[in-house]
PDB file of C-alpha atoms in Angstrom:
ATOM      1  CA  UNK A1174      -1.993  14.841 -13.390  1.00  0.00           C
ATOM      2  CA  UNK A1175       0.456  12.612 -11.666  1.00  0.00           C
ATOM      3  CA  UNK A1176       2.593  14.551  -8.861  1.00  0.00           C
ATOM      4  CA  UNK A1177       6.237  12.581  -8.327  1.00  0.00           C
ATOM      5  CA  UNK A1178       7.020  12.933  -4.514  1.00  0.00           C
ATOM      6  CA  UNK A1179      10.732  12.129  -4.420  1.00  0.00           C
ATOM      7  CA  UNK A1180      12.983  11.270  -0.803  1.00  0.00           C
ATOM      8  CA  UNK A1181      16.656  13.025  -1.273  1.00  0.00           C
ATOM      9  CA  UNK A1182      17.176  10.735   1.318  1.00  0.00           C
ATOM     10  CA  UNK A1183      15.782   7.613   3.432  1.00  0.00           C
ATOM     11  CA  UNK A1184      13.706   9.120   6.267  1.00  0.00           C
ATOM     12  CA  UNK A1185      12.751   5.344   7.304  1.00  0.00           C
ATOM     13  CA  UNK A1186      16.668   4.487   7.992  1.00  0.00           C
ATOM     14  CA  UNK A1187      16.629   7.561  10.037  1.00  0.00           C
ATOM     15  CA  UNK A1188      14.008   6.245  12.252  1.00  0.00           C
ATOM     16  CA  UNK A1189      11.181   8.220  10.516  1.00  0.00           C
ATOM     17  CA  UNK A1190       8.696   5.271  10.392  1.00  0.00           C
ATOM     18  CA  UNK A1191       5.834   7.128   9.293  1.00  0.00           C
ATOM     19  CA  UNK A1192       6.798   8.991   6.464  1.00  0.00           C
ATOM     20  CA  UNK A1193       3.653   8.738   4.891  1.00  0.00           C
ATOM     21  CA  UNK A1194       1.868  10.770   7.128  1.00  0.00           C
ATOM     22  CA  UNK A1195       4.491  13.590   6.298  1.00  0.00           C
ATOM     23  CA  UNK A1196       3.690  13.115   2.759  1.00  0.00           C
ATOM     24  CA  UNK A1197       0.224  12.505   2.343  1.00  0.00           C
ATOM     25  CA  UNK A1198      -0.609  16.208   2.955  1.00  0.00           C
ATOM     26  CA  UNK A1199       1.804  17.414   0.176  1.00  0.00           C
ATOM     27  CA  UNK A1200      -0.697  15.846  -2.208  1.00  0.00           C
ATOM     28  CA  UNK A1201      -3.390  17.722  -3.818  1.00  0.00           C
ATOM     29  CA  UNK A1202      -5.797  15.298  -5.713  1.00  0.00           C
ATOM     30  CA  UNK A1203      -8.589  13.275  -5.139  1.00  0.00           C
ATOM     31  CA  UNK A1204      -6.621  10.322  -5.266  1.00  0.00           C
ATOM     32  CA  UNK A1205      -3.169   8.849  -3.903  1.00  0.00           C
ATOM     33  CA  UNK A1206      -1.166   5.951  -5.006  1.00  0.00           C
ATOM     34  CA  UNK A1207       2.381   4.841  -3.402  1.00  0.00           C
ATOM     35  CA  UNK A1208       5.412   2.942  -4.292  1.00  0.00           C
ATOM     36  CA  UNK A1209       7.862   2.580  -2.552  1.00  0.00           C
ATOM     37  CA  UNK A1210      11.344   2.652  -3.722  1.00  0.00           C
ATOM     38  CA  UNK A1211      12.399  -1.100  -3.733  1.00  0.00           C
ATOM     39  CA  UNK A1212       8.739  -2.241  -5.161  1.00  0.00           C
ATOM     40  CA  UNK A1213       7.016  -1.205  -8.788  1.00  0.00           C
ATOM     41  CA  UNK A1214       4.086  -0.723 -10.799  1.00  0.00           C
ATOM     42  CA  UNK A1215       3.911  -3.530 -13.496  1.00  0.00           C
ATOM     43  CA  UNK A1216       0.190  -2.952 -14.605  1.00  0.00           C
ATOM     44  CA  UNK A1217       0.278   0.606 -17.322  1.00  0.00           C
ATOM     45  CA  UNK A1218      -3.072   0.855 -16.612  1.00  0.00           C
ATOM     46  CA  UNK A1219      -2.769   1.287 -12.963  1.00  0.00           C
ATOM     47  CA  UNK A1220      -3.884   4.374 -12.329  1.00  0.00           C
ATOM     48  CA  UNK A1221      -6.441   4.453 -15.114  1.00  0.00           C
ATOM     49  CA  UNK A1222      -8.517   1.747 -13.603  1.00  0.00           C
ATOM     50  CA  UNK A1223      -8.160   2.366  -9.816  1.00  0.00           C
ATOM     51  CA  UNK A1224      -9.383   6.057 -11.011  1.00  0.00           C
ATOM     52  CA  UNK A1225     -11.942   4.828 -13.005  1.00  0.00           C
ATOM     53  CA  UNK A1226     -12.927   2.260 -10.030  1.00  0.00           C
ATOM     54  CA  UNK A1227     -13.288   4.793  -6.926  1.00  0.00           C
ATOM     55  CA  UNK A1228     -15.144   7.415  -9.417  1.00  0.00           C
ATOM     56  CA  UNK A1229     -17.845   4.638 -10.125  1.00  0.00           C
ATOM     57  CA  UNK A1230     -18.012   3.125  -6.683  1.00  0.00           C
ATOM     58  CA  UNK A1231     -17.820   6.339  -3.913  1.00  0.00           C
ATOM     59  CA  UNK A1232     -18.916   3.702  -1.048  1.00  0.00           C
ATOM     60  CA  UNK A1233     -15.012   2.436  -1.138  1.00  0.00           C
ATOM     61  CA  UNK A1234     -11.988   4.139   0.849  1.00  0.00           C
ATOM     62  CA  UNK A1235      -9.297   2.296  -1.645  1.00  0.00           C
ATOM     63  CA  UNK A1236      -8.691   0.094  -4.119  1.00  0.00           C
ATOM     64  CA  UNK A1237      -5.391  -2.493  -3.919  1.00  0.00           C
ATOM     65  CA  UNK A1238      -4.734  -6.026  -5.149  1.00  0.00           C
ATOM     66  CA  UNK A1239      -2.069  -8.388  -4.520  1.00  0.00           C
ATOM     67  CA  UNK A1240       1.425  -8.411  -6.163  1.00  0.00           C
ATOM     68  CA  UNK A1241       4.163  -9.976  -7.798  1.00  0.00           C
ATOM     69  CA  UNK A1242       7.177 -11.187  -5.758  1.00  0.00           C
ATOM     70  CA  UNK A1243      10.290 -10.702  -7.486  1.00  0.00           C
ATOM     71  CA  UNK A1244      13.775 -11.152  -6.124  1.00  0.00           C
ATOM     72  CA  UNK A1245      16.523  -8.216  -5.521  1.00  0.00           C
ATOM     73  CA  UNK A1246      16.629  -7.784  -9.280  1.00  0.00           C
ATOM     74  CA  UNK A1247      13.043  -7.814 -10.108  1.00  0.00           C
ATOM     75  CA  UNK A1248      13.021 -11.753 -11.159  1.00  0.00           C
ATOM     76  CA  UNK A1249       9.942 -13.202 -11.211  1.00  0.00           C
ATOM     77  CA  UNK A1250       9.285 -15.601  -8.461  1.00  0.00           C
ATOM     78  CA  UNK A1251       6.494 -16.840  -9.512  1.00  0.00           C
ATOM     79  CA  UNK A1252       4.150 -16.509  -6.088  1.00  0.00           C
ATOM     80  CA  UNK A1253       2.503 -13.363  -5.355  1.00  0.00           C
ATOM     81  CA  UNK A1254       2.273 -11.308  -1.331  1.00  0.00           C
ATOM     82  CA  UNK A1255      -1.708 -11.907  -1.076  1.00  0.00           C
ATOM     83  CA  UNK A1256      -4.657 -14.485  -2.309  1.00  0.00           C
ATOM     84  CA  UNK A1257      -4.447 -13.835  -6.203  1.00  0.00           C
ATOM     85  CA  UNK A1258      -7.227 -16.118  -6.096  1.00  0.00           C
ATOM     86  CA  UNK A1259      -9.424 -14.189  -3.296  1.00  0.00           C
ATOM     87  CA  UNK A1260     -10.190 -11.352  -5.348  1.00  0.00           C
ATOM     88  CA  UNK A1261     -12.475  -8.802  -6.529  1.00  0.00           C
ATOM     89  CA  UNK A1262     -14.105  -8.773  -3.627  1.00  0.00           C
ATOM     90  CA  UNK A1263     -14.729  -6.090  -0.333  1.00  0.00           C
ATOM     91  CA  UNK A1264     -12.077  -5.875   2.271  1.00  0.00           C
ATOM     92  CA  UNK A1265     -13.354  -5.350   5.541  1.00  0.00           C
ATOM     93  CA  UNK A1266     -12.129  -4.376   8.802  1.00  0.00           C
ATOM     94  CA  UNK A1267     -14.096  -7.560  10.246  1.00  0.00           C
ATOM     95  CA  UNK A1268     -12.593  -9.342   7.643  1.00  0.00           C
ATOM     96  CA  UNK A1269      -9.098  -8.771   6.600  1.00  0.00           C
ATOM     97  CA  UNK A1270      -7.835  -6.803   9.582  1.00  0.00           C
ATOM     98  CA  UNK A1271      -5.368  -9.439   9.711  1.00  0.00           C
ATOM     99  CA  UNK A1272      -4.342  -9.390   6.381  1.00  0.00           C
ATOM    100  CA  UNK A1273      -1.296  -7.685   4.744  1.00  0.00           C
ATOM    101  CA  UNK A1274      -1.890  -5.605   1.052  1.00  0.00           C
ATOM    102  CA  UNK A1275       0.793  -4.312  -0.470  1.00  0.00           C
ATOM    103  CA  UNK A1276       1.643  -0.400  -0.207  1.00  0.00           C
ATOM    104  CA  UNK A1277       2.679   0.006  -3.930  1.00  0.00           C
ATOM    105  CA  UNK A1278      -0.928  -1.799  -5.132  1.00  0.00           C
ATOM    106  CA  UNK A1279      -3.042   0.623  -3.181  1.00  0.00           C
ATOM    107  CA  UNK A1280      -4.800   3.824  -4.238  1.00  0.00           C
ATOM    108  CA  UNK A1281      -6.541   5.502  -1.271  1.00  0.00           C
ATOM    109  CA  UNK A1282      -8.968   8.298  -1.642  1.00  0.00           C
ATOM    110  CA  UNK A1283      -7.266  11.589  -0.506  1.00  0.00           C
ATOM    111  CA  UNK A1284      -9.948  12.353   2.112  1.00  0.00           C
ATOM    112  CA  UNK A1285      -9.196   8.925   4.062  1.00  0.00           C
ATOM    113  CA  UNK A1286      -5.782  10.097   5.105  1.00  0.00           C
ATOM    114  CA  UNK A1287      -5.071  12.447   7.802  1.00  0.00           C
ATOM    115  CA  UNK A1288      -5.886  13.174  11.283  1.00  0.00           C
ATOM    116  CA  UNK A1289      -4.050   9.967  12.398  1.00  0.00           C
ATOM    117  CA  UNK A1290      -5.080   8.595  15.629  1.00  0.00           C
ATOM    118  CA  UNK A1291      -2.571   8.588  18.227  1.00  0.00           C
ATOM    119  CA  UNK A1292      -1.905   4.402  18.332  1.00  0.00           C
ATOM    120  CA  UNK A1293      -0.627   4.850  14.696  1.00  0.00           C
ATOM    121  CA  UNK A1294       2.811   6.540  15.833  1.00  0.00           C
ATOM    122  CA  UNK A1295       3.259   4.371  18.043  1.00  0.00           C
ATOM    123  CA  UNK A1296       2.727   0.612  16.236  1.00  0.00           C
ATOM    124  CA  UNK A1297       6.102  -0.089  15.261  1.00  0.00           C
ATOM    125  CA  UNK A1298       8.173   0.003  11.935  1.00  0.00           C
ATOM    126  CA  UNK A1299       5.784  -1.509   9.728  1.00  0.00           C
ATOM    127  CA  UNK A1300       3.478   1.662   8.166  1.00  0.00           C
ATOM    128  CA  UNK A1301       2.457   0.038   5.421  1.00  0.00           C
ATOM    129  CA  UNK A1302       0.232  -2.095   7.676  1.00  0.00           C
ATOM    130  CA  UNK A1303      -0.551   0.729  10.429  1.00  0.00           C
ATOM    131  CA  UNK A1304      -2.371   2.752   7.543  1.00  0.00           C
ATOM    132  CA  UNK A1305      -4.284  -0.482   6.213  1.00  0.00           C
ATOM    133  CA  UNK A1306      -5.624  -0.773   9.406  1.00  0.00           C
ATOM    134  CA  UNK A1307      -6.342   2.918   9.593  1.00  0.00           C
ATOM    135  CA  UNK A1308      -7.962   2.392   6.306  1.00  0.00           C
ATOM    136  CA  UNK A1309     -10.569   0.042   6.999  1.00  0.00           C
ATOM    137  CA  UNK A1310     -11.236   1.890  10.019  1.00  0.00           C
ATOM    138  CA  UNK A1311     -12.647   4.415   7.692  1.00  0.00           C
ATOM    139  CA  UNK A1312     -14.519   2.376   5.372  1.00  0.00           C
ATOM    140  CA  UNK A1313     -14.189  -0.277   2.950  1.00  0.00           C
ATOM    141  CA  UNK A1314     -11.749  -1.272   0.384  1.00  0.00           C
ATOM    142  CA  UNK A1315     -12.146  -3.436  -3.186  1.00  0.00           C
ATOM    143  CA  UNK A1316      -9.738  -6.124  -3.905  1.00  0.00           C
ATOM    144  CA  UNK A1317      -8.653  -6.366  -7.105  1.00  0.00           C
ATOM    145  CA  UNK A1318      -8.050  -9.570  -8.796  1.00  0.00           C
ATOM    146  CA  UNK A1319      -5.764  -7.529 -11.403  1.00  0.00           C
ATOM    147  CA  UNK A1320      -2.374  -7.360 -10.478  1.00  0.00           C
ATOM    148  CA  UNK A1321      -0.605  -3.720 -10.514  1.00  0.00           C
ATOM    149  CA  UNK A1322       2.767  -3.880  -8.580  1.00  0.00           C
ATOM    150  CA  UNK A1323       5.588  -6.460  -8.012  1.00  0.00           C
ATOM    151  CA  UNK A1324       6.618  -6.456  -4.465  1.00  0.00           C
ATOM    152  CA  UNK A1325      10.710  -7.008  -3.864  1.00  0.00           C
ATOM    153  CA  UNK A1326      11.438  -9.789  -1.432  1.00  0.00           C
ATOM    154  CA  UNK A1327      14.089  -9.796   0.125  1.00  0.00           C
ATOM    155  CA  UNK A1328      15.884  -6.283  -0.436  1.00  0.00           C
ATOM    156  CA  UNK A1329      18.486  -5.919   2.068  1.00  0.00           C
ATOM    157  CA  UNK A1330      17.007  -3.811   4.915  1.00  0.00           C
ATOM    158  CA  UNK A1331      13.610  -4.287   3.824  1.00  0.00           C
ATOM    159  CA  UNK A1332      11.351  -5.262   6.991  1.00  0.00           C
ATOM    160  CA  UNK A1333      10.882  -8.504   5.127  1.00  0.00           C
ATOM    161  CA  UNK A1334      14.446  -9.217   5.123  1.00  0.00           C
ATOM    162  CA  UNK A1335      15.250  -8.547   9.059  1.00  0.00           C
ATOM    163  CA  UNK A1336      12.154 -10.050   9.894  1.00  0.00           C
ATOM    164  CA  UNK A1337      13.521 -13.310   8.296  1.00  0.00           C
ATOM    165  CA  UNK A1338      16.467 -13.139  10.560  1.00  0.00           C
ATOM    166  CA  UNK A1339      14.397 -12.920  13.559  1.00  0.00           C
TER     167      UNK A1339
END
């Protein structure tokens, strides 16, 4: 049921900033989820419900929530990377095009990924938002107000952490 994907080595240090679109096509269900290496899945239920979510509602593109911030070591910090409290809800393009949901909350539906449009090679480092925005483009998402990943702040080369020093 669940297909790991594993890197031998970082493509994103190498420059490969869009990874995902390498690896989205080695996937053969209806239904992808991500994490990243320095984030995690705290929720055991993940998959179960964001399954059980798109099969019910076919109108959405993806499912995602916001997440846990923990420190290098997985700490609790006690604040979360989006609105816990502005959830279960629709995300919209004309609404949250701005807005930044975590990579390792999100499960997309399999036919929402692929032919890429050309501005997404060339947006930068950050992929994780690139796709978002490719994902709206396609339809809408659900915010959840459960919470299924913890997001690492911090992590030494993470964009968060050179971004800081900016």
């Amino acid at each position: 049921l669940v297909k790991l994907i594993e890197e031998k080595e970082n493509q994103f240090s190498k420059g490969e900033y869009r990874i995902l679109s390498k690896l989205f096509p080695l996937c053969r269900g209806k239904y992808i989820a991500v994490c990243e290496g320095d984030d995690f899945w705290i929720d055991p239920l993940k998959i179960e419900k964001q399954v059980a979510f798109l099969e019910k509602h076919g109108e959405y593109t993806f499912i995602t929530s916001c997440a846990k911030n923990v420190d290098r070591d997985g700490n609790d910090l006690g604040t979360y990377l989006g609105k816990r409290f502005d959830a279960d809800r629709d995300i919209t393009l004309d609404n949250d095009a701005v807005r930044f949901f975590p990579t390792a909350a999100l499960m997309v539906r399999a036919t929402a990924v692929g032919n890429w449009p050309e501005w997404y090679y060339w947006c930068g480092e950050s992929g994780d938002f690139v796709l978002q925005l490719v994902l709206l483009s396609r339809g809408k998402g659900w915010f959840s107000s459960d919470v299924y990943s913890a997001y690492r702040v911090m992590t030494q080369g993470s964009s968060n952490e050179r971004f800081a020093h900016m």
